[in-house]
mmCIF file with all atom_site columns, C-alpha atoms in Angstrom:
data_model
loop_
_atom_site.group_PDB
_atom_site.id
_atom_site.type_symbol
_atom_site.label_atom_id
_atom_site.label_alt_id
_atom_site.label_comp_id
_atom_site.label_asym_id
_atom_site.label_entity_id
_atom_site.label_seq_id
_atom_site.pdbx_PDB_ins_code
_atom_site.Cartn_x
_atom_site.Cartn_y
_atom_site.Cartn_z
_atom_site.occupancy
_atom_site.B_iso_or_equiv
_atom_site.pdbx_formal_charge
_atom_site.auth_seq_id
_atom_site.auth_comp_id
_atom_site.auth_asym_id
_atom_site.auth_atom_id
_atom_site.pdbx_PDB_model_num
ATOM 1   C CA . MET I 1 1   ? 94.447  -102.101 35.266 1.00 54.00 ? 405 MET I CA 1
ATOM 2   C CA . ALA I 1 2   ? 96.112  -101.956 38.698 1.00 68.00 ? 406 ALA I CA 1
ATOM 3   C CA . ASN I 1 3   ? 99.404  -103.012 37.146 1.00 77.00 ? 407 ASN I CA 1
ATOM 4   C CA . GLU I 1 4   ? 99.106  -100.332 34.449 1.00 78.00 ? 408 GLU I CA 1
ATOM 5   C CA . LEU I 1 5   ? 98.348  -97.750  37.130 1.00 78.00 ? 409 LEU I CA 1
ATOM 6   C CA . GLU I 1 6   ? 101.320 -98.803  39.235 1.00 82.00 ? 410 GLU I CA 1
ATOM 7   C CA . ASN I 1 7   ? 103.654 -98.759  36.219 1.00 85.00 ? 411 ASN I CA 1
ATOM 8   C CA . LEU I 1 8   ? 102.485 -95.298  35.213 1.00 83.00 ? 412 LEU I CA 1
ATOM 9   C CA . CYS I 1 9   ? 102.980 -93.992  38.762 1.00 83.00 ? 413 CYS I CA 1
ATOM 10  C CA . GLN I 1 10  ? 106.470 -95.484  38.887 1.00 86.00 ? 414 GLN I CA 1
ATOM 11  C CA . GLU I 1 11  ? 107.352 -93.887  35.519 1.00 85.00 ? 415 GLU I CA 1
ATOM 12  C CA . LEU I 1 12  ? 106.245 -90.480  36.817 1.00 84.00 ? 416 LEU I CA 1
ATOM 13  C CA . VAL I 1 13  ? 108.345 -90.901  39.960 1.00 83.00 ? 417 VAL I CA 1
ATOM 14  C CA . GLU I 1 14  ? 111.388 -91.824  37.843 1.00 84.00 ? 418 GLU I CA 1
ATOM 15  C CA . ILE I 1 15  ? 110.990 -88.947  35.359 1.00 82.00 ? 419 ILE I CA 1
ATOM 16  C CA . SER I 1 16  ? 110.490 -86.449  38.171 1.00 82.00 ? 420 SER I CA 1
ATOM 17  C CA . LYS I 1 17  ? 113.841 -87.270  39.802 1.00 81.00 ? 421 LYS I CA 1
ATOM 18  C CA . ASP I 1 18  ? 115.625 -85.001  37.318 1.00 80.00 ? 422 ASP I CA 1
ATOM 19  C CA . TYR I 1 19  ? 113.513 -81.984  38.271 1.00 80.00 ? 423 TYR I CA 1
ATOM 20  C CA . VAL I 1 20  ? 112.303 -82.329  41.857 1.00 80.00 ? 424 VAL I CA 1
ATOM 21  C CA . ASP I 1 21  ? 114.520 -80.285  44.161 1.00 79.00 ? 425 ASP I CA 1
ATOM 22  C CA . LYS I 1 22  ? 112.530 -79.603  47.336 1.00 75.00 ? 426 LYS I CA 1
ATOM 23  C CA . LYS I 1 23  ? 111.617 -83.084  48.505 1.00 76.00 ? 427 LYS I CA 1
ATOM 24  C CA . GLU I 1 24  ? 111.659 -86.480  46.860 1.00 79.00 ? 428 GLU I CA 1
ATOM 25  C CA . LEU I 1 25  ? 108.480 -87.611  45.144 1.00 80.00 ? 429 LEU I CA 1
ATOM 26  C CA . THR I 1 26  ? 107.552 -91.121  46.222 1.00 83.00 ? 430 THR I CA 1
ATOM 27  C CA . LEU I 1 27  ? 104.968 -93.577  45.016 1.00 83.00 ? 431 LEU I CA 1
ATOM 28  C CA . LYS I 1 28  ? 103.002 -93.022  48.236 1.00 87.00 ? 432 LYS I CA 1
ATOM 29  C CA . ASP I 1 29  ? 103.048 -89.233  47.646 1.00 86.00 ? 433 ASP I CA 1
ATOM 30  C CA . LEU I 1 30  ? 101.656 -89.790  44.165 1.00 85.00 ? 434 LEU I CA 1
ATOM 31  C CA . GLN I 1 31  ? 98.918  -92.098  45.464 1.00 86.00 ? 435 GLN I CA 1
ATOM 32  C CA . ASN I 1 32  ? 97.968  -89.506  48.095 1.00 89.00 ? 436 ASN I CA 1
ATOM 33  C CA . ALA I 1 33  ? 97.918  -86.807  45.411 1.00 89.00 ? 437 ALA I CA 1
ATOM 34  C CA . LEU I 1 34  ? 95.499  -88.930  43.361 1.00 89.00 ? 438 LEU I CA 1
ATOM 35  C CA . LYS I 1 35  ? 93.153  -89.258  46.334 1.00 92.00 ? 439 LYS I CA 1
ATOM 36  C CA . THR I 1 36  ? 93.281  -85.505  46.874 1.00 93.00 ? 440 THR I CA 1
ATOM 37  C CA . ALA I 1 37  ? 92.724  -84.904  43.149 1.00 93.00 ? 441 ALA I CA 1
ATOM 38  C CA . GLN I 1 38  ? 89.617  -87.064  43.328 1.00 93.00 ? 442 GLN I CA 1
ATOM 39  C CA . THR I 1 39  ? 88.295  -84.941  46.202 1.00 95.00 ? 443 THR I CA 1
ATOM 40  C CA . VAL I 1 40  ? 89.171  -81.689  44.418 1.00 94.00 ? 444 VAL I CA 1
ATOM 41  C CA . ARG I 1 41  ? 87.407  -82.896  41.277 1.00 92.00 ? 445 ARG I CA 1
ATOM 42  C CA . ALA I 1 42  ? 84.299  -83.947  43.209 1.00 93.00 ? 446 ALA I CA 1
ATOM 43  C CA . ASN I 1 43  ? 84.047  -80.765  45.268 1.00 95.00 ? 447 ASN I CA 1
ATOM 44  C CA . ARG I 1 44  ? 85.313  -78.029  42.956 1.00 94.00 ? 448 ARG I CA 1
ATOM 45  C CA . GLY I 1 45  ? 85.244  -79.355  39.396 1.00 90.00 ? 449 GLY I CA 1
ATOM 46  C CA . VAL I 1 46  ? 87.611  -80.070  36.547 1.00 86.00 ? 450 VAL I CA 1
ATOM 47  C CA . LEU I 1 47  ? 89.320  -76.678  36.271 1.00 83.00 ? 451 LEU I CA 1
ATOM 48  C CA . ALA I 1 48  ? 90.190  -76.759  39.977 1.00 89.00 ? 452 ALA I CA 1
ATOM 49  C CA . LEU I 1 49  ? 92.415  -79.741  39.171 1.00 86.00 ? 453 LEU I CA 1
ATOM 50  C CA . LYS I 1 50  ? 94.681  -77.431  37.188 1.00 84.00 ? 454 LYS I CA 1
ATOM 51  C CA . ASP I 1 51  ? 95.116  -75.214  40.243 1.00 88.00 ? 455 ASP I CA 1
ATOM 52  C CA . TYR I 1 52  ? 95.718  -78.252  42.437 1.00 89.00 ? 456 TYR I CA 1
ATOM 53  C CA . GLY I 1 53  ? 98.360  -79.486  39.991 1.00 85.00 ? 457 GLY I CA 1
ATOM 54  C CA . THR I 1 54  ? 100.138 -76.127  40.153 1.00 84.00 ? 458 THR I CA 1
ATOM 55  C CA . ILE I 1 55  ? 100.170 -76.240  43.947 1.00 87.00 ? 459 ILE I CA 1
ATOM 56  C CA . LEU I 1 56  ? 101.437 -79.814  43.840 1.00 84.00 ? 460 LEU I CA 1
ATOM 57  C CA . PHE I 1 57  ? 104.296 -78.926  41.479 1.00 82.00 ? 461 PHE I CA 1
ATOM 58  C CA . GLU I 1 58  ? 105.288 -76.037  43.751 1.00 84.00 ? 462 GLU I CA 1
ATOM 59  C CA . GLU I 1 59  ? 105.384 -78.375  46.744 1.00 84.00 ? 463 GLU I CA 1
ATOM 60  C CA . TYR I 1 60  ? 108.134 -80.443  45.136 1.00 83.00 ? 464 TYR I CA 1
ATOM 61  C CA . MET I 1 61  ? 109.912 -77.932  42.910 1.00 83.00 ? 465 MET I CA 1
ATOM 62  C CA . SER I 1 62  ? 111.455 -74.506  43.195 1.00 86.00 ? 466 SER I CA 1
ATOM 63  C CA . PRO I 1 63  ? 110.426 -71.917  40.577 1.00 87.00 ? 467 PRO I CA 1
ATOM 64  C CA . GLU I 1 64  ? 113.772 -72.464  38.843 1.00 88.00 ? 468 GLU I CA 1
ATOM 65  C CA . ALA I 1 65  ? 113.286 -76.229  38.691 1.00 85.00 ? 469 ALA I CA 1
ATOM 66  C CA . LEU I 1 66  ? 109.747 -75.759  37.388 1.00 85.00 ? 470 LEU I CA 1
ATOM 67  C CA . GLN I 1 67  ? 111.017 -73.464  34.621 1.00 88.00 ? 471 GLN I CA 1
ATOM 68  C CA . LYS I 1 68  ? 113.666 -76.044  33.760 1.00 87.00 ? 472 LYS I CA 1
ATOM 69  C CA . LEU I 1 69  ? 110.964 -78.702  33.494 1.00 85.00 ? 473 LEU I CA 1
ATOM 70  C CA . GLN I 1 70  ? 108.655 -76.508  31.403 1.00 86.00 ? 474 GLN I CA 1
ATOM 71  C CA . LYS I 1 71  ? 111.455 -75.907  28.896 1.00 90.00 ? 475 LYS I CA 1
ATOM 72  C CA . SER I 1 72  ? 112.394 -79.579  28.672 1.00 88.00 ? 476 SER I CA 1
ATOM 73  C CA . PRO I 1 73  ? 110.957 -82.216  26.328 1.00 86.00 ? 477 PRO I CA 1
ATOM 74  C CA . ASP I 1 74  ? 109.902 -84.153  29.452 1.00 85.00 ? 478 ASP I CA 1
ATOM 75  C CA . TYR I 1 75  ? 107.265 -81.530  30.297 1.00 86.00 ? 479 TYR I CA 1
ATOM 76  C CA . LYS I 1 76  ? 104.726 -82.710  27.725 1.00 86.00 ? 480 LYS I CA 1
ATOM 77  C CA . LYS I 1 77  ? 105.549 -86.324  28.546 1.00 86.00 ? 481 LYS I CA 1
ATOM 78  C CA . ILE I 1 78  ? 104.865 -85.734  32.239 1.00 85.00 ? 482 ILE I CA 1
ATOM 79  C CA . CYS I 1 79  ? 101.650 -83.823  31.480 1.00 86.00 ? 483 CYS I CA 1
ATOM 80  C CA . PHE I 1 80  ? 100.383 -86.632  29.247 1.00 88.00 ? 484 PHE I CA 1
ATOM 81  C CA . LYS I 1 81  ? 101.229 -89.233  31.886 1.00 87.00 ? 485 LYS I CA 1
ATOM 82  C CA . ILE I 1 82  ? 99.493  -87.270  34.633 1.00 88.00 ? 486 ILE I CA 1
ATOM 83  C CA . LEU I 1 83  ? 96.368  -86.813  32.509 1.00 89.00 ? 487 LEU I CA 1
ATOM 84  C CA . ASN I 1 84  ? 96.451  -90.492  31.555 1.00 90.00 ? 488 ASN I CA 1
ATOM 85  C CA . LEU I 1 85  ? 96.696  -91.361  35.234 1.00 89.00 ? 489 LEU I CA 1
ATOM 86  C CA . LEU I 1 86  ? 93.656  -89.191  35.974 1.00 91.00 ? 490 LEU I CA 1
ATOM 87  C CA . VAL I 1 87  ? 91.706  -90.916  33.191 1.00 93.00 ? 491 VAL I CA 1
ATOM 88  C CA . ILE I 1 88  ? 92.696  -94.426  34.312 1.00 90.00 ? 492 ILE I CA 1
ATOM 89  C CA . THR I 1 89  ? 91.610  -93.659  37.877 1.00 91.00 ? 493 THR I CA 1
ATOM 90  C CA . LYS I 1 90  ? 88.348  -92.208  36.494 1.00 93.00 ? 494 LYS I CA 1
ATOM 91  C CA . ILE I 1 91  ? 89.000  -88.801  38.018 1.00 93.00 ? 495 ILE I CA 1
ATOM 92  C CA . LEU I 1 92  ? 88.695  -87.336  34.509 1.00 93.00 ? 496 LEU I CA 1
ATOM 93  C CA . SER I 1 93  ? 87.020  -88.484  31.330 1.00 94.00 ? 497 SER I CA 1
ATOM 94  C CA . LYS I 1 94  ? 89.078  -88.602  28.141 1.00 93.00 ? 498 LYS I CA 1
ATOM 95  C CA . PHE I 1 95  ? 87.206  -85.543  26.888 1.00 93.00 ? 499 PHE I CA 1
ATOM 96  C CA . GLU I 1 96  ? 87.988  -83.583  30.073 1.00 90.00 ? 500 GLU I CA 1
ATOM 97  C CA . ALA I 1 97  ? 91.648  -84.589  29.844 1.00 90.00 ? 501 ALA I CA 1
ATOM 98  C CA . LYS I 1 98  ? 91.800  -83.199  26.289 1.00 88.00 ? 502 LYS I CA 1
ATOM 99  C CA . LEU I 1 99  ? 90.266  -79.942  27.505 1.00 85.00 ? 503 LEU I CA 1
ATOM 100 C CA . LEU I 1 100 ? 92.771  -79.664  30.356 1.00 82.00 ? 504 LEU I CA 1
ATOM 101 C CA . LEU I 1 101 ? 95.633  -80.358  27.977 1.00 82.00 ? 505 LEU I CA 1
ATOM 102 C CA . ARG I 1 102 ? 94.854  -77.047  26.275 1.00 81.00 ? 506 ARG I CA 1
ATOM 103 C CA . TYR I 1 103 ? 95.609  -75.225  29.544 1.00 73.00 ? 507 TYR I CA 1
ATOM 104 C CA . LEU I 1 104 ? 99.055  -76.801  29.939 1.00 70.00 ? 508 LEU I CA 1
#
């Protein structure tokens, strides 16, 4: 499981390199974001994770870069990987991830 988690994190870091334009996303940043996501989920609920994700994207991407990502085929891929990551780390259940996917 730890290996799967690490591989998934590394894939997200690699995919993001084409879109991130404010500061580089590192594996450590992603691990810290997961810890924060766990806290957000525990304190404010599932839908608050969507807001946290938006804030996180804005931290690394300009509005132009975010639009570029949203129009690319990588957008869905990144969303699926992020949700999968949240399920693997037990921040979300599979059911909750499916619900959140509707908001993306």
